[in-house]
CSV table of N, CA and C in Angstrom, one decimal:
chain,number,residue,atom,x,y,z
U,161,ILE,N,2.1,11.3,-15.4
U,161,ILE,CA,2.4,10.5,-16.3
U,161,ILE,C,1.0,9.5,-16.4
U,162,GLY,N,0.3,9.7,-17.6
U,162,GLY,CA,-0.9,8.7,-17.9
U,162,GLY,C,-2.1,9.1,-17.3
U,163,GLY,N,-2.1,10.3,-16.7
U,163,GLY,CA,-3.4,10.8,-15.8
U,163,GLY,C,-4.4,11.5,-16.9
U,164,ARG,N,-4.2,11.7,-18.0
U,164,ARG,CA,-5.0,12.5,-18.8
U,164,ARG,C,-6.4,11.8,-19.1
U,165,PHE,N,-6.2,10.4,-19.4
U,165,PHE,CA,-7.4,9.6,-19.8
U,165,PHE,C,-7.8,8.9,-18.6
U,166,ALA,N,-7.1,8.8,-17.6
U,166,ALA,CA,-7.6,8.1,-16.4
U,166,ALA,C,-8.4,8.8,-15.4
U,167,TRP,N,-8.2,10.1,-15.2
U,167,TRP,CA,-8.7,10.9,-14.1
U,167,TRP,C,-9.4,12.3,-14.8
U,168,GLU,N,-10.3,12.7,-14.0
U,168,GLU,CA,-10.8,14.1,-14.3
U,168,GLU,C,-10.9,14.7,-13.1
U,169,VAL,N,-11.1,16.0,-13.1
U,169,VAL,CA,-11.4,16.9,-11.9
U,169,VAL,C,-12.8,17.1,-12.0
U,170,ARG,N,-13.3,16.8,-10.5
U,170,ARG,CA,-14.9,16.9,-10.5
U,170,ARG,C,-14.7,17.7,-9.1
U,171,ASP,N,-16.0,18.3,-9.0
U,171,ASP,CA,-16.5,19.0,-7.5
U,171,ASP,C,-17.2,17.7,-6.7
U,172,VAL,N,-16.6,17.6,-5.8
U,172,VAL,CA,-17.1,16.6,-4.6
U,172,VAL,C,-17.1,17.3,-3.3
U,173,GLY,N,-18.6,17.8,-2.7
U,173,GLY,CA,-18.4,18.3,-1.5
U,173,GLY,C,-18.0,19.7,-1.6
U,174,GLY,N,-17.9,20.6,-2.6
U,174,GLY,CA,-17.6,21.8,-2.8
U,174,GLY,C,-16.0,21.8,-2.9
U,175,THR,N,-15.3,20.9,-3.0
U,175,THR,CA,-13.9,21.0,-3.2
U,175,THR,C,-13.5,20.1,-4.7
U,176,LYS,N,-12.6,20.7,-5.4
U,176,LYS,CA,-12.1,20.0,-6.6
U,176,LYS,C,-11.2,18.8,-6.2
U,177,VAL,N,-11.5,17.5,-6.8
U,177,VAL,CA,-10.7,16.4,-6.5
U,177,VAL,C,-10.5,15.6,-7.7
U,178,LEU,N,-9.4,14.6,-8.0
U,178,LEU,CA,-9.4,13.8,-9.0
U,178,LEU,C,-10.4,12.7,-8.8
U,179,ALA,N,-11.1,12.2,-9.9
U,179,ALA,CA,-11.9,11.3,-10.0
U,179,ALA,C,-11.7,10.4,-11.1
U,180,LYS,N,-11.8,8.9,-10.8
U,180,LYS,CA,-11.5,8.0,-11.8
U,180,LYS,C,-12.4,8.1,-13.0
U,181,VAL,N,-12.1,8.2,-14.2
U,181,VAL,CA,-13.2,8.1,-15.2
U,181,VAL,C,-13.6,6.8,-15.5
U,182,LEU,N,-14.8,6.6,-15.9
U,182,LEU,CA,-15.7,5.3,-16.0
U,182,LEU,C,-16.1,5.2,-17.4
U,183,ASP,N,-15.6,5.7,-18.4
U,183,ASP,CA,-15.9,5.7,-19.7
U,183,ASP,C,-15.6,4.6,-20.4
U,184,ALA,N,-14.7,3.7,-20.2
U,184,ALA,CA,-14.4,2.7,-20.9
U,184,ALA,C,-13.7,1.6,-19.9
U,185,LEU,N,-14.2,0.4,-20.2
U,185,LEU,CA,-13.4,-0.9,-19.6
U,185,LEU,C,-12.2,-1.1,-19.5
U,186,ILE,N,-11.6,-0.6,-20.8
U,186,ILE,CA,-9.9,-0.7,-21.0
U,186,ILE,C,-9.4,0.1,-19.9
U,187,ARG,N,-10.1,1.2,-19.4
U,187,ARG,CA,-9.4,1.9,-18.5
U,187,ARG,C,-9.9,1.9,-17.1
U,188,GLN,N,-10.6,0.6,-16.7
U,188,GLN,CA,-10.8,0.4,-15.3
U,188,GLN,C,-10.0,0.7,-14.4
U,189,ARG,N,-8.5,0.1,-14.8
U,189,ARG,CA,-7.4,0.1,-13.9
U,189,ARG,C,-6.5,1.3,-14.2
U,190,SER,N,-6.0,2.1,-13.4
U,190,SER,CA,-5.1,3.3,-13.8
U,190,SER,C,-4.0,3.6,-12.7
U,191,GLN,N,-2.9,3.5,-13.2
U,191,GLN,CA,-1.7,3.9,-12.3
U,191,GLN,C,-1.1,5.2,-12.9
U,192,THR,N,-1.1,6.3,-12.2
U,192,THR,CA,-0.7,7.5,-12.8
U,192,THR,C,0.4,8.1,-11.8
U,193,PHE,N,1.5,8.3,-12.3
U,193,PHE,CA,2.8,8.7,-11.6
U,193,PHE,C,2.9,10.2,-11.5
U,194,ILE,N,3.6,10.9,-10.6
U,194,ILE,CA,3.5,12.0,-10.3
U,194,ILE,C,5.0,12.6,-9.7
U,195,GLY,N,5.9,11.7,-10.2
U,195,GLY,CA,7.3,12.3,-10.0
U,195,GLY,C,8.2,11.7,-10.6
U,196,HIS,N,9.6,11.8,-10.3
U,196,HIS,CA,10.5,11.3,-11.1
U,196,HIS,C,10.9,9.8,-10.7
U,197,PRO,N,11.2,9.0,-11.6
U,197,PRO,CA,11.6,7.7,-11.1
U,197,PRO,C,12.6,7.4,-10.3
U,198,ALA,N,13.4,8.2,-10.3
U,198,ALA,CA,14.8,8.0,-9.3
U,198,ALA,C,14.5,8.6,-7.8
U,199,MET,N,13.3,9.0,-7.6
U,199,MET,CA,12.9,9.4,-6.2
U,199,MET,C,13.0,8.2,-5.3
U,200,ARG,N,13.4,8.7,-4.1
U,200,ARG,CA,13.6,7.4,-3.2
U,200,ARG,C,13.4,8.2,-1.6
U,201,ASP,N,13.0,7.3,-0.6
U,201,ASP,CA,13.1,7.7,0.7
U,201,ASP,C,11.8,8.8,1.0
U,202,TYR,N,10.8,8.4,0.6
U,202,TYR,CA,9.8,9.5,1.0
U,202,TYR,C,8.4,8.9,1.5
U,203,THR,N,7.5,9.5,1.9
U,203,THR,CA,6.1,9.1,2.5
U,203,THR,C,5.1,9.9,1.7
U,204,VAL,N,4.1,9.0,1.1
U,204,VAL,CA,3.0,9.6,0.3
U,204,VAL,C,1.9,9.6,1.1
U,205,ILE,N,1.2,10.6,1.2
U,205,ILE,CA,-0.2,10.9,2.0
U,205,ILE,C,-1.4,11.2,1.1
U,206,ALA,N,-2.5,10.6,0.9
U,206,ALA,CA,-3.5,11.0,0.1
U,206,ALA,C,-4.9,10.9,0.9
U,207,ASP,N,-5.8,11.6,0.5
U,207,ASP,CA,-7.3,11.4,0.8
U,207,ASP,C,-7.8,10.7,-0.2
U,208,VAL,N,-8.5,9.5,0.1
U,208,VAL,CA,-9.3,8.6,-1.1
U,208,VAL,C,-10.6,8.3,-0.4
U,209,MET,N,-11.3,7.9,-1.6
U,209,MET,CA,-12.8,7.7,-1.3
U,209,MET,C,-13.2,6.8,-2.3
U,210,SER,N,-14.2,5.8,-2.1
U,210,SER,CA,-14.8,5.0,-3.1
U,210,SER,C,-16.1,5.2,-3.3
U,211,ASP,N,-16.9,5.3,-4.2
U,211,ASP,CA,-18.4,5.0,-4.3
U,211,ASP,C,-18.8,3.6,-4.0
U,212,GLY,N,-20.0,3.2,-4.0
U,212,GLY,CA,-20.3,1.9,-3.8
U,212,GLY,C,-21.4,1.4,-3.1
U,213,ASN,N,-21.6,0.4,-2.4
U,213,ASN,CA,-22.6,0.0,-1.4
U,213,ASN,C,-21.9,-0.9,-0.6
U,214,ARG,N,-22.6,-1.7,0.1
U,214,ARG,CA,-22.0,-2.4,1.3
U,214,ARG,C,-21.4,-3.7,0.7
U,215,ARG,N,-21.8,-4.2,-0.5
U,215,ARG,CA,-21.4,-5.3,-1.1
U,215,ARG,C,-20.4,-5.2,-2.2
U,216,LEU,N,-20.1,-4.1,-2.8
U,216,LEU,CA,-19.2,-3.7,-3.9
U,216,LEU,C,-18.7,-2.3,-3.9
U,217,MET,N,-17.4,-2.3,-3.6
U,217,MET,CA,-16.7,-0.9,-3.7
U,217,MET,C,-15.5,-1.1,-4.7
U,218,SER,N,-15.0,0.0,-5.3
U,218,SER,CA,-13.7,-0.1,-6.1
U,218,SER,C,-12.4,0.1,-5.0
U,219,ASP,N,-11.2,-0.1,-5.9
U,219,ASP,CA,-10.1,0.1,-5.1
U,219,ASP,C,-9.4,1.4,-5.5
U,220,VAL,N,-8.7,1.8,-4.3
U,220,VAL,CA,-7.9,3.1,-4.4
U,220,VAL,C,-6.7,3.1,-3.7
U,221,GLY,N,-5.8,3.9,-4.2
U,221,GLY,CA,-4.5,3.7,-3.4
U,221,GLY,C,-3.4,4.7,-3.9
U,222,VAL,N,-2.2,4.6,-3.3
U,222,VAL,CA,-1.1,5.4,-3.8
U,222,VAL,C,0.2,4.5,-4.1
U,223,ILE,N,1.3,5.0,-4.7
U,223,ILE,CA,2.3,4.2,-5.1
U,223,ILE,C,3.5,4.8,-4.6
U,224,ASN,N,4.5,4.1,-3.9
U,224,ASN,CA,5.4,4.6,-3.3
U,224,ASN,C,6.7,3.5,-3.5
U,225,GLN,N,7.7,4.0,-4.3
U,225,GLN,CA,9.0,3.4,-4.7
U,225,GLN,C,8.5,2.0,-5.1
U,226,ARG,N,7.7,2.0,-6.3
U,226,ARG,CA,7.2,0.8,-7.1
U,226,ARG,C,6.3,0.0,-6.1
U,227,TYR,N,6.1,0.2,-4.9
U,227,TYR,CA,5.0,-0.5,-4.2
U,227,TYR,C,3.7,0.1,-4.4
U,228,LEU,N,2.6,-0.7,-4.6
U,228,LEU,CA,1.3,-0.3,-4.7
U,228,LEU,C,0.7,-0.5,-3.2
U,229,ILE,N,0.0,0.6,-2.6
U,229,ILE,CA,-0.7,0.5,-1.2
U,229,ILE,C,-2.0,0.8,-1.7
U,230,THR,N,-3.1,-0.2,-1.4
U,230,THR,CA,-4.2,-0.2,-1.8
U,230,THR,C,-5.4,-0.3,-0.9
U,231,LEU,N,-6.3,0.2,-0.7
U,231,LEU,CA,-7.5,0.0,0.2
U,231,LEU,C,-8.3,-0.7,-1.0
U,232,LYS,N,-8.7,-2.0,-0.7
U,232,LYS,CA,-9.3,-2.8,-1.4
U,232,LYS,C,-10.8,-3.0,-1.0
U,233,GLY,N,-11.7,-2.1,-1.8
U,233,GLY,CA,-12.9,-2.1,-1.5
U,233,GLY,C,-13.9,-3.1,-1.1
U,234,THR,N,-14.1,-4.1,-2.0
U,234,THR,CA,-15.0,-5.1,-1.9
U,234,THR,C,-14.4,-6.1,-0.7
U,235,TRP,N,-13.1,-6.2,-0.9
U,235,TRP,CA,-12.4,-7.2,0.0
U,235,TRP,C,-12.2,-6.6,1.6
U,236,GLN,N,-12.4,-5.3,1.6
U,236,GLN,CA,-12.3,-4.7,2.9
U,236,GLN,C,-10.9,-4.9,3.6
U,237,GLN,N,-9.7,-4.6,2.8
U,237,GLN,CA,-8.5,-4.7,3.0
U,237,GLN,C,-7.6,-3.7,2.9
U,238,ILE,N,-6.5,-3.6,3.5
U,238,ILE,CA,-5.4,-2.7,2.8
U,238,ILE,C,-4.4,-3.7,2.7
U,239,GLU,N,-3.7,-3.5,1.4
U,239,GLU,CA,-2.8,-4.4,0.9
U,239,GLU,C,-1.6,-3.6,0.2
U,240,ILE,N,-0.5,-4.3,0.3
U,240,ILE,CA,0.6,-3.8,-0.2
U,240,ILE,C,1.3,-4.8,-1.1
U,241,SER,N,1.5,-4.6,-2.3
U,241,SER,CA,2.0,-5.3,-3.4
U,241,SER,C,3.0,-4.7,-4.4
U,242,SER,N,3.6,-5.4,-4.9
U,242,SER,CA,4.7,-4.9,-6.0
U,242,SER,C,4.8,-6.0,-6.9
U,243,ASN,N,4.5,-6.0,-8.3
U,243,ASN,CA,4.5,-7.1,-9.1
U,243,ASN,C,4.3,-8.4,-8.5
U,244,PHE,N,2.9,-8.7,-8.4
U,244,PHE,CA,2.2,-9.5,-7.7
U,244,PHE,C,3.1,-10.9,-7.4
U,245,GLU,N,3.7,-11.4,-8.4
U,245,GLU,CA,4.5,-12.4,-8.2
U,245,GLU,C,5.9,-12.2,-7.1
U,246,ARG,N,6.1,-10.9,-6.7
U,246,ARG,CA,7.4,-10.7,-5.7
U,246,ARG,C,6.8,-10.3,-4.5
U,247,ILE,N,5.7,-9.6,-4.4
U,247,ILE,CA,5.1,-9.5,-2.8
U,247,ILE,C,3.7,-9.0,-2.9
U,248,ARG,N,2.9,-9.5,-2.2
U,248,ARG,CA,1.4,-9.2,-2.0
U,248,ARG,C,1.1,-9.6,-0.8
U,249,VAL,N,0.7,-8.6,0.2
U,249,VAL,CA,0.3,-8.7,1.6
U,249,VAL,C,-0.8,-8.0,1.7
U,250,ASN,N,-1.7,-8.6,2.6
U,250,ASN,CA,-3.0,-7.8,3.1
U,250,ASN,C,-3.5,-7.9,4.4
U,251,VAL,N,-4.0,-7.1,4.9
U,251,VAL,CA,-4.5,-7.3,6.3
U,251,VAL,C,-6.0,-6.7,6.3
U,252,PRO,N,-6.9,-7.3,7.0
U,252,PRO,CA,-8.3,-6.5,7.1
U,252,PRO,C,-8.3,-5.2,7.5
U,253,PHE,N,-9.3,-4.4,6.6
U,253,PHE,CA,-9.4,-2.8,7.1
U,253,PHE,C,-10.8,-2.5,6.8
U,254,LYS,N,-11.5,-2.2,7.6
U,254,LYS,CA,-13.1,-2.0,7.4
U,254,LYS,C,-13.2,-0.6,6.9
U,255,TRP,N,-13.6,-0.2,5.6
U,255,TRP,CA,-14.0,1.3,5.5
U,255,TRP,C,-15.3,1.2,4.6
U,256,GLN,N,-15.9,2.4,4.5
U,256,GLN,CA,-17.3,2.5,3.9
U,256,GLN,C,-17.2,3.3,2.7
U,257,PRO,N,-18.2,3.2,1.7
U,257,PRO,CA,-18.4,4.1,0.4
U,257,PRO,C,-18.7,5.1,1.1
U,258,GLY,N,-18.4,6.3,0.3
U,258,GLY,CA,-18.8,7.6,0.3
U,258,GLY,C,-18.3,8.4,1.5
U,259,LYS,N,-17.1,7.9,2.0
U,259,LYS,CA,-16.5,8.4,3.3
U,259,LYS,C,-15.1,8.6,3.0
U,260,TRP,N,-14.6,9.8,3.1
U,260,TRP,CA,-13.2,10.0,2.8
U,260,TRP,C,-12.2,9.4,4.1
U,261,TYR,N,-11.1,8.8,3.5
U,261,TYR,CA,-9.9,8.3,4.4
U,261,TYR,C,-8.7,8.8,3.8
U,262,ARG,N,-8.0,8.9,5.0
U,262,ARG,CA,-6.5,9.6,4.7
U,262,ARG,C,-5.7,8.2,4.6
U,263,LEU,N,-4.8,8.1,3.7
U,263,LEU,CA,-3.7,6.9,3.3
U,263,LEU,C,-2.6,7.4,3.4
U,264,MET,N,-1.5,6.6,4.3
U,264,MET,CA,-0.3,7.0,4.3
U,264,MET,C,0.4,5.8,4.1
U,265,ALA,N,1.5,6.0,3.3
U,265,ALA,CA,2.5,4.9,2.8
U,265,ALA,C,4.0,5.4,3.0
U,266,ARG,N,4.8,4.7,3.6
U,266,ARG,CA,6.2,5.0,3.8
U,266,ARG,C,7.0,3.8,3.5
U,267,VAL,N,8.3,3.8,2.8
U,267,VAL,CA,9.3,3.0,2.5
U,267,VAL,C,10.6,3.5,3.0
U,268,ASP,N,11.2,2.5,3.7
U,268,ASP,CA,12.6,2.5,4.2
U,268,ASP,C,13.4,1.5,3.8
U,269,VAL,N,14.5,1.8,3.2
U,269,VAL,CA,15.5,0.8,2.5
U,269,VAL,C,16.8,0.9,3.3
U,270,ASP,N,17.3,-0.3,4.0
U,270,ASP,CA,18.5,0.1,4.8
U,270,ASP,C,19.7,-0.3,3.8
U,271,GLY,N,21.0,-0.1,4.3
U,271,GLY,CA,22.1,-0.1,3.6
U,271,GLY,C,22.3,-1.5,2.6
U,272,SER,N,21.8,-2.4,3.3
U,272,SER,CA,21.9,-3.9,2.5
U,272,SER,C,20.8,-4.2,1.5
U,273,GLY,N,19.8,-3.2,1.5
U,273,GLY,CA,18.8,-3.4,0.3
U,273,GLY,C,17.4,-4.0,0.9
U,274,LYS,N,17.5,-4.3,2.3
U,274,LYS,CA,16.3,-4.5,2.8
U,274,LYS,C,15.3,-3.6,3.2
U,275,ALA,N,14.1,-3.7,2.7
U,275,ALA,CA,12.9,-2.6,2.7
U,275,ALA,C,11.9,-2.9,3.8
U,276,MET,N,11.4,-1.9,4.4
U,276,MET,CA,10.3,-2.1,5.3
U,276,MET,C,9.2,-1.1,4.6
U,277,VAL,N,8.1,-1.8,4.1
U,277,VAL,CA,7.0,-1.0,3.6
U,277,VAL,C,6.0,-0.9,4.7
U,278,ARG,N,5.5,0.4,4.9
U,278,ARG,CA,4.4,0.4,6.0
U,278,ARG,C,3.3,1.4,5.6
U,279,ALA,N,2.1,1.0,5.8
U,279,ALA,CA,0.9,1.8,5.7
U,279,ALA,C,0.0,1.9,6.6
U,280,LYS,N,-0.9,2.9,6.7
U,280,LYS,CA,-2.2,3.1,7.6
U,280,LYS,C,-3.1,3.8,6.9
U,281,ALA,N,-4.3,3.7,7.3
U,281,ALA,CA,-5.3,4.6,6.8
U,281,ALA,C,-6.4,4.8,8.1
U,282,TRP,N,-7.3,5.9,8.0
U,282,TRP,CA,-7.9,6.3,8.9
U,282,TRP,C,-8.9,7.2,8.5
U,283,ALA,N,-10.1,7.5,8.9
U,283,ALA,CA,-11.0,8.3,8.6
U,283,ALA,C,-10.8,9.7,8.7
U,284,ARG,N,-10.8,10.5,7.4
U,284,ARG,CA,-10.3,11.8,7.5
U,284,ARG,C,-11.2,12.5,8.6
U,285,GLY,N,-10.1,13.4,9.2
U,285,GLY,CA,-10.9,14.3,10.3
U,285,GLY,C,-10.6,13.7,11.8
U,286,GLU,N,-10.2,12.4,11.9
U,286,GLU,CA,-9.9,11.7,12.9
U,286,GLU,C,-8.5,11.8,13.3
U,287,PRO,N,-8.2,11.5,14.4
U,287,PRO,CA,-6.6,11.5,14.8
U,287,PRO,C,-6.0,10.3,14.0
U,288,GLU,N,-4.8,10.5,13.6
U,288,GLU,CA,-3.8,9.7,13.1
U,288,GLU,C,-3.7,8.6,13.9
U,289,PRO,N,-3.8,7.2,13.8
U,289,PRO,CA,-3.4,6.0,14.5
U,289,PRO,C,-1.8,6.1,14.7
U,290,ALA,N,-1.8,5.6,16.0
U,290,ALA,CA,-0.1,5.8,16.4
U,290,ALA,C,0.7,4.7,15.8
U,291,GLY,N,0.1,3.4,15.4
U,291,GLY,CA,0.9,2.4,14.9
U,291,GLY,C,0.6,2.3,13.2
U,292,TRP,N,1.3,1.4,12.5
U,292,TRP,CA,1.0,1.0,11.3
U,292,TRP,C,-0.1,0.2,11.1
U,293,ALA,N,-1.1,0.0,10.4
U,293,ALA,CA,-2.0,-1.1,9.9
U,293,ALA,C,-1.4,-2.2,9.3
U,294,ILE,N,-0.2,-2.1,8.6
U,294,ILE,CA,0.5,-3.2,7.9
U,294,ILE,C,2.0,-2.7,7.8
U,295,GLU,N,2.7,-3.8,8.2
U,295,GLU,CA,4.1,-3.6,7.9
U,295,GLU,C,4.7,-4.7,7.1
U,296,VAL,N,5.4,-4.5,6.1
U,296,VAL,CA,5.7,-5.8,5.2
U,296,VAL,C,7.3,-5.4,5.0
U,297,PRO,N,8.0,-6.5,5.6
U,297,PRO,CA,9.6,-6.5,5.1
U,297,PRO,C,9.6,-7.1,3.7
U,298,HIS,N,10.6,-6.4,2.9
U,298,HIS,CA,11.1,-7.0,1.6
U,298,HIS,C,12.4,-7.1,1.6
U,299,ALA,N,13.0,-8.4,1.5
U,299,ALA,CA,14.4,-8.7,1.5
U,299,ALA,C,15.3,-8.0,0.4
U,300,HIS,N,14.6,-7.9,-0.9
U,300,HIS,CA,15.3,-7.1,-2.0
U,300,HIS,C,14.6,-6.0,-2.3
U,301,GLY,N,14.5,-5.0,-1.5
U,301,GLY,CA,13.4,-4.0,-1.7
U,301,GLY,C,13.8,-3.0,-3.0
U,302,HIS,N,12.8,-2.4,-3.2
U,302,HIS,CA,12.9,-1.4,-4.3
U,302,HIS,C,13.7,-0.1,-3.7
U,303,THR,N,14.7,0.4,-4.3
U,303,THR,CA,15.6,1.5,-3.7
U,303,THR,C,15.0,2.7,-4.3
U,304,HIS,N,14.1,2.7,-5.2
U,304,HIS,CA,13.7,4.1,-5.8
U,304,HIS,C,12.6,3.8,-6.7
U,305,GLY,N,12.0,4.8,-7.0
U,305,GLY,CA,10.6,4.9,-7.9
U,305,GLY,C,9.7,6.0,-7.8
U,306,SER,N,9.0,6.1,-8.7
U,306,SER,CA,8.1,7.4,-8.7
U,306,SER,C,6.9,7.3,-7.8
U,307,PRO,N,6.5,8.3,-7.0
U,307,PRO,CA,5.2,8.4,-6.3
U,307,PRO,C,4.0,8.4,-7.4
U,308,GLY,N,3.0,8.0,-6.9
U,308,GLY,CA,1.8,8.2,-7.6
U,308,GLY,C,0.5,7.7,-7.1
U,309,VAL,N,-0.7,7.7,-7.8
U,309,VAL,CA,-2.0,7.2,-7.4
U,309,VAL,C,-2.6,6.2,-8.1
U,310,PHE,N,-3.6,5.4,-7.7
U,310,PHE,CA,-3.9,4.3,-8.3
U,310,PHE,C,-5.4,4.3,-8.1
U,311,GLY,N,-6.3,3.8,-9.1
U,311,GLY,CA,-7.6,3.5,-9.0
U,311,GLY,C,-7.9,2.2,-10.0
U,312,PHE,N,-8.9,1.5,-9.2
U,312,PHE,CA,-9.6,0.2,-10.2
U,312,PHE,C,-11.0,0.3,-9.7
U,313,ALA,N,-11.8,0.6,-10.9
U,313,ALA,CA,-13.2,0.5,-10.9
U,313,ALA,C,-13.6,-0.7,-11.7
U,314,PRO,N,-13.9,-1.7,-10.9
U,314,PRO,CA,-14.1,-3.1,-11.7
U,314,PRO,C,-15.4,-3.0,-12.5
U,315,ASP,N,-15.5,-3.4,-13.7
U,315,ASP,CA,-16.8,-3.1,-14.8
U,315,ASP,C,-16.9,-1.6,-14.9
U,316,ALA,N,-16.0,-0.6,-14.5
U,316,ALA,CA,-16.3,0.7,-14.5
U,316,ALA,C,-17.9,1.0,-13.9
U,317,ARG,N,-17.9,0.5,-12.7
U,317,ARG,CA,-19.2,0.7,-11.9
U,317,ARG,C,-19.2,1.7,-11.1
U,318,PHE,N,-18.1,1.8,-10.1
U,318,PHE,CA,-18.1,2.8,-9.0
U,318,PHE,C,-16.8,3.6,-9.1
U,319,ARG,N,-17.0,4.9,-9.0
U,319,ARG,CA,-15.8,6.0,-9.1
U,319,ARG,C,-14.9,5.9,-7.7
U,320,VAL,N,-13.5,6.2,-8.0
U,320,VAL,CA,-13.0,6.3,-6.7
U,320,VAL,C,-12.1,7.9,-6.9
U,321,TYR,N,-11.9,8.5,-5.7
U,321,TYR,CA,-11.7,9.9,-5.6
U,321,TYR,C,-10.3,9.9,-5.0
U,322,VAL,N,-9.4,11.0,-5.3
U,322,VAL,CA,-8.2,11.3,-4.6
U,322,VAL,C,-8.1,12.8,-4.5
U,323,ASP,N,-7.6,13.2,-3.2
U,323,ASP,CA,-7.3,14.6,-3.0
U,323,ASP,C,-6.2,14.6,-2.0
U,324,ASN,N,-5.7,15.7,-2.0
U,324,ASN,CA,-4.7,16.4,-1.0
U,324,ASN,C,-3.4,15.4,-1.0
U,325,VAL,N,-3.0,15.1,-2.1
U,325,VAL,CA,-1.8,14.3,-2.3
U,325,VAL,C,-0.5,14.9,-1.7
U,326,GLN,N,0.3,14.3,-0.9
U,326,GLN,CA,1.4,14.9,-0.5
U,326,GLN,C,2.7,13.9,-0.4
U,327,VAL,N,3.7,14.3,-1.0
U,327,VAL,CA,4.9,13.6,-1.0
U,327,VAL,C,6.0,14.3,-0.1
U,328,THR,N,6.6,13.7,0.8
U,328,THR,CA,7.4,14.3,1.7
U,328,THR,C,8.7,13.3,2.0
U,329,PRO,N,9.8,14.0,2.2
U,329,PRO,CA,11.2,13.2,2.4
U,329,PRO,C,11.0,12.6,3.8
U,330,ASN,N,11.3,11.3,4.0
U,330,ASN,CA,11.1,10.6,5.2
U,330,ASN,C,11.8,11.4,6.3
U,331,ALA,N,12.9,11.9,6.0
U,331,ALA,CA,13.7,12.6,7.2
U,331,ALA,C,12.8,13.8,7.6
U,332,ALA,N,12.0,14.3,6.9
U,332,ALA,CA,11.1,15.5,7.2
U,332,ALA,C,9.7,15.0,7.6
U,333,SER,N,9.5,13.7,7.3
U,333,SER,CA,8.1,13.3,7.6
U,333,SER,C,7.7,13.0,8.9
U,334,ALA,N,6.4,13.3,9.2
U,334,ALA,CA,5.8,13.1,10.5
U,334,ALA,C,5.7,11.7,10.7
U,335,ALA,N,5.6,10.9,9.6
U,335,ALA,CA,5.4,9.4,9.7
U,335,ALA,C,6.7,8.6,10.2
U,336,ALA,N,7.7,9.4,10.7
U,336,ALA,CA,9.0,8.6,11.1
U,336,ALA,C,8.7,8.0,12.5
U,337,LYS,N,7.6,8.1,13.0
U,337,LYS,CA,7.2,7.6,14.3
U,337,LYS,C,7.7,6.0,14.5
């Protein structure tokens, strides 16, 4: 939903990927949903990259059960947020422009409605880190929500890219570690 004007397919390094369009400032921020809003208990994995330089990069991320998990380019952080007034937590995460990273996000909600939102990122082609880069408890967690992808290109300057998006049930996910 909403991807037609926000993303285009481009060839990057010999493979076709989603690339954030830069044609209008009104579309500098895009959330595109790729599943049913009733989905729950899943893990989202995607390869992501931002153009930019050492001083300015765009933001790119995934959406999992109404939580936005973002690699914040200029700020060099990984952030979990949901309706900024409800929850917004970030930790330092160094990443480079023009380099692919694998981003993984998992949400678990217990029987009382408490959620644990976890995320990690690492350079594509390197081994997956054993632990999570960020774990955020949420007392009144979102019990469902559509998966998706996110891109924010401030001033429509630097494009972000998304490739190899996977959505897997938590029970079957390798992320259950």
